[in-house]
mmCIF file of C-alpha atoms in Angstrom:
data_model
loop_
_atom_site.group_PDB
_atom_site.id
_atom_site.type_symbol
_atom_site.label_atom_id
_atom_site.label_comp_id
_atom_site.label_asym_id
_atom_site.label_seq_id
_atom_site.Cartn_x
_atom_site.Cartn_y
_atom_site.Cartn_z
ATOM 1 C CA VAL A 141 -80.895 -171.613 109.848
ATOM 2 C CA GLN A 142 -77.559 -170.328 108.607
ATOM 3 C CA LEU A 143 -77.131 -170.163 104.843
ATOM 4 C CA GLN A 144 -73.607 -170.044 103.489
ATOM 5 C CA ALA A 145 -73.045 -168.306 100.164
ATOM 6 C CA SER A 146 -69.822 -168.610 98.200
ATOM 7 C CA GLY A 147 -68.357 -168.252 94.734
ATOM 8 C CA GLY A 148 -68.230 -164.516 94.246
ATOM 9 C CA GLY A 149 -65.263 -162.718 92.775
ATOM 10 C CA LEU A 150 -63.941 -160.368 90.144
ATOM 11 C CA VAL A 151 -64.661 -161.159 86.500
ATOM 12 C CA GLN A 152 -64.480 -159.309 83.212
ATOM 13 C CA ALA A 153 -67.604 -158.372 81.314
ATOM 14 C CA GLY A 154 -68.819 -161.332 79.293
ATOM 15 C CA GLY A 155 -67.401 -163.798 81.771
ATOM 16 C CA SER A 156 -69.062 -166.343 84.033
ATOM 17 C CA LEU A 157 -69.293 -167.167 87.720
ATOM 18 C CA LYS A 158 -71.114 -169.807 89.721
ATOM 19 C CA LEU A 159 -72.466 -168.984 93.142
ATOM 20 C CA SER A 160 -73.379 -171.668 95.654
ATOM 21 C CA CYS A 161 -75.492 -171.582 98.772
ATOM 22 C CA THR A 162 -75.475 -174.384 101.307
ATOM 23 C CA THR A 163 -77.600 -175.056 104.368
ATOM 24 C CA PRO A 164 -76.541 -177.049 107.433
ATOM 25 C CA GLY A 165 -79.251 -179.633 106.806
ATOM 26 C CA ARG A 166 -81.531 -180.899 104.076
ATOM 27 C CA ILE A 167 -83.591 -178.280 102.256
ATOM 28 C CA TYR A 168 -87.235 -179.204 102.783
ATOM 29 C CA SER A 169 -89.409 -179.768 99.754
ATOM 30 C CA SER A 170 -91.727 -176.945 100.814
ATOM 31 C CA ALA A 171 -88.912 -174.420 100.567
ATOM 32 C CA VAL A 172 -88.391 -171.735 97.996
ATOM 33 C CA MET A 173 -84.719 -170.876 97.583
ATOM 34 C CA ALA A 174 -83.804 -167.557 96.048
ATOM 35 C CA TRP A 175 -80.996 -165.239 95.129
ATOM 36 C CA PHE A 176 -81.156 -161.504 95.631
ATOM 37 C CA ARG A 177 -78.558 -158.846 95.016
ATOM 38 C CA GLN A 178 -77.792 -155.401 96.316
ATOM 39 C CA ALA A 179 -75.650 -152.865 94.533
ATOM 40 C CA PRO A 180 -74.178 -149.871 96.386
ATOM 41 C CA GLY A 181 -76.837 -147.274 97.113
ATOM 42 C CA LYS A 182 -79.637 -149.454 95.784
ATOM 43 C CA GLU A 183 -82.380 -151.605 97.240
ATOM 44 C CA ARG A 184 -81.935 -155.347 97.500
ATOM 45 C CA GLU A 185 -83.553 -156.845 94.415
ATOM 46 C CA PHE A 186 -84.800 -160.250 93.372
ATOM 47 C CA VAL A 187 -82.663 -162.251 90.952
ATOM 48 C CA SER A 188 -83.916 -165.845 90.739
ATOM 49 C CA ARG A 189 -85.887 -168.386 92.742
ATOM 50 C CA ILE A 190 -86.599 -172.120 92.667
ATOM 51 C CA ARG A 191 -89.339 -174.224 94.248
ATOM 52 C CA TRP A 192 -87.451 -177.104 95.834
ATOM 53 C CA SER A 193 -90.194 -179.696 95.390
ATOM 54 C CA THR A 194 -90.885 -179.151 91.704
ATOM 55 C CA GLY A 195 -87.784 -177.427 90.398
ATOM 56 C CA ARG A 196 -89.912 -174.587 89.045
ATOM 57 C CA THR A 197 -87.816 -171.477 88.518
ATOM 58 C CA GLU A 198 -88.352 -167.786 87.907
ATOM 59 C CA SER A 199 -85.849 -165.036 87.186
ATOM 60 C CA ALA A 200 -85.883 -161.285 86.938
ATOM 61 C CA ASP A 201 -86.097 -159.912 83.414
ATOM 62 C CA SER A 202 -82.669 -158.344 83.788
ATOM 63 C CA VAL A 203 -80.998 -161.756 84.097
ATOM 64 C CA LYS A 204 -83.232 -164.028 82.020
ATOM 65 C CA GLY A 205 -81.248 -166.020 79.525
ATOM 66 C CA ARG A 206 -78.007 -165.279 81.362
ATOM 67 C CA PHE A 207 -78.465 -166.626 84.897
ATOM 68 C CA THR A 208 -79.672 -170.105 85.850
ATOM 69 C CA ILE A 209 -80.706 -171.218 89.321
ATOM 70 C CA SER A 210 -80.577 -174.927 90.081
ATOM 71 C CA LYS A 211 -80.459 -177.574 92.758
ATOM 72 C CA ASP A 212 -76.987 -179.049 93.132
ATOM 73 C CA ASN A 213 -77.812 -181.547 95.843
ATOM 74 C CA TYR A 214 -79.966 -181.996 98.926
ATOM 75 C CA ASN A 215 -78.609 -178.892 100.658
ATOM 76 C CA THR A 216 -77.108 -176.707 97.930
ATOM 77 C CA VAL A 217 -78.621 -174.268 95.475
ATOM 78 C CA SER A 218 -76.477 -172.605 92.836
ATOM 79 C CA LEU A 219 -76.665 -169.625 90.522
ATOM 80 C CA GLN A 220 -74.796 -169.992 87.258
ATOM 81 C CA MET A 221 -74.129 -166.532 85.854
ATOM 82 C CA SER A 222 -72.999 -166.034 82.282
ATOM 83 C CA SER A 223 -72.532 -163.071 79.958
ATOM 84 C CA LEU A 224 -71.918 -160.915 82.998
ATOM 85 C CA ARG A 225 -72.235 -157.164 82.722
ATOM 86 C CA PRO A 226 -70.846 -154.347 84.847
ATOM 87 C CA GLU A 227 -74.391 -153.636 86.050
ATOM 88 C CA ASP A 228 -74.466 -157.122 87.613
ATOM 89 C CA THR A 229 -71.938 -155.906 90.173
ATOM 90 C CA ALA A 230 -73.474 -156.356 93.619
ATOM 91 C CA VAL A 231 -73.441 -158.364 96.797
ATOM 92 C CA TYR A 232 -75.425 -161.521 96.123
ATOM 93 C CA TYR A 233 -77.497 -163.085 98.879
ATOM 94 C CA CYS A 234 -79.197 -166.447 99.045
ATOM 95 C CA ALA A 235 -82.418 -166.767 100.974
ATOM 96 C CA ARG A 236 -84.985 -169.337 102.018
ATOM 97 C CA GLY A 237 -88.713 -168.929 102.303
ATOM 98 C CA ILE A 238 -91.913 -170.831 101.642
ATOM 99 C CA GLN A 239 -93.899 -168.453 99.435
ATOM 100 C CA TRP A 240 -93.498 -168.270 95.686
ATOM 101 C CA SER A 241 -92.428 -164.657 95.836
ATOM 102 C CA GLY A 242 -89.888 -162.180 94.582
ATOM 103 C CA ASP A 243 -90.397 -159.936 97.604
ATOM 104 C CA ARG A 244 -87.455 -160.068 99.974
ATOM 105 C CA ARG A 245 -89.838 -159.613 102.918
ATOM 106 C CA ASP A 246 -91.196 -163.106 102.287
ATOM 107 C CA TYR A 247 -87.834 -164.736 103.005
ATOM 108 C CA ASN A 248 -86.952 -165.528 106.595
ATOM 109 C CA TYR A 249 -83.452 -166.922 106.316
ATOM 110 C CA TRP A 250 -80.503 -165.273 104.624
ATOM 111 C CA GLY A 251 -76.900 -165.962 103.860
ATOM 112 C CA GLN A 252 -74.111 -163.508 104.552
ATOM 113 C CA GLY A 253 -73.690 -162.389 100.952
ATOM 114 C CA THR A 254 -70.911 -162.792 98.439
ATOM 115 C CA GLN A 255 -69.440 -159.976 96.357
ATOM 116 C CA VAL A 256 -69.591 -160.137 92.565
ATOM 117 C CA THR A 257 -67.672 -157.483 90.671
ATOM 118 C CA VAL A 258 -67.797 -157.253 86.888
ATOM 119 C CA SER A 259 -65.213 -155.036 85.233
ATOM 120 C CA SER A 260 -65.766 -153.399 81.871
#
């Protein structure tokens, strides 16, 4: 399964960006879709996830109140990012799994990543 992430770019601190992740087919209701990010020299970390069947969401403390994950349509999950900070700069990856988890090892399918750069 190839996930396609898009929407990254360069934005000033305080600005907004919307990332999208599409799959070639319908996202099954059993799926958990997630966003992770990896900054230079750091481990890949969990950002947000959504249970496709129920719409339940969970986000990392560092982005709560600023980032929102949502279902756009049958094969697209998005991440609306607001009040961006320089420390949000990273490559953002979408992923698909089946466990309600923030551990990247529980996700089997990954997108190629999209760069988000926040200038101060």
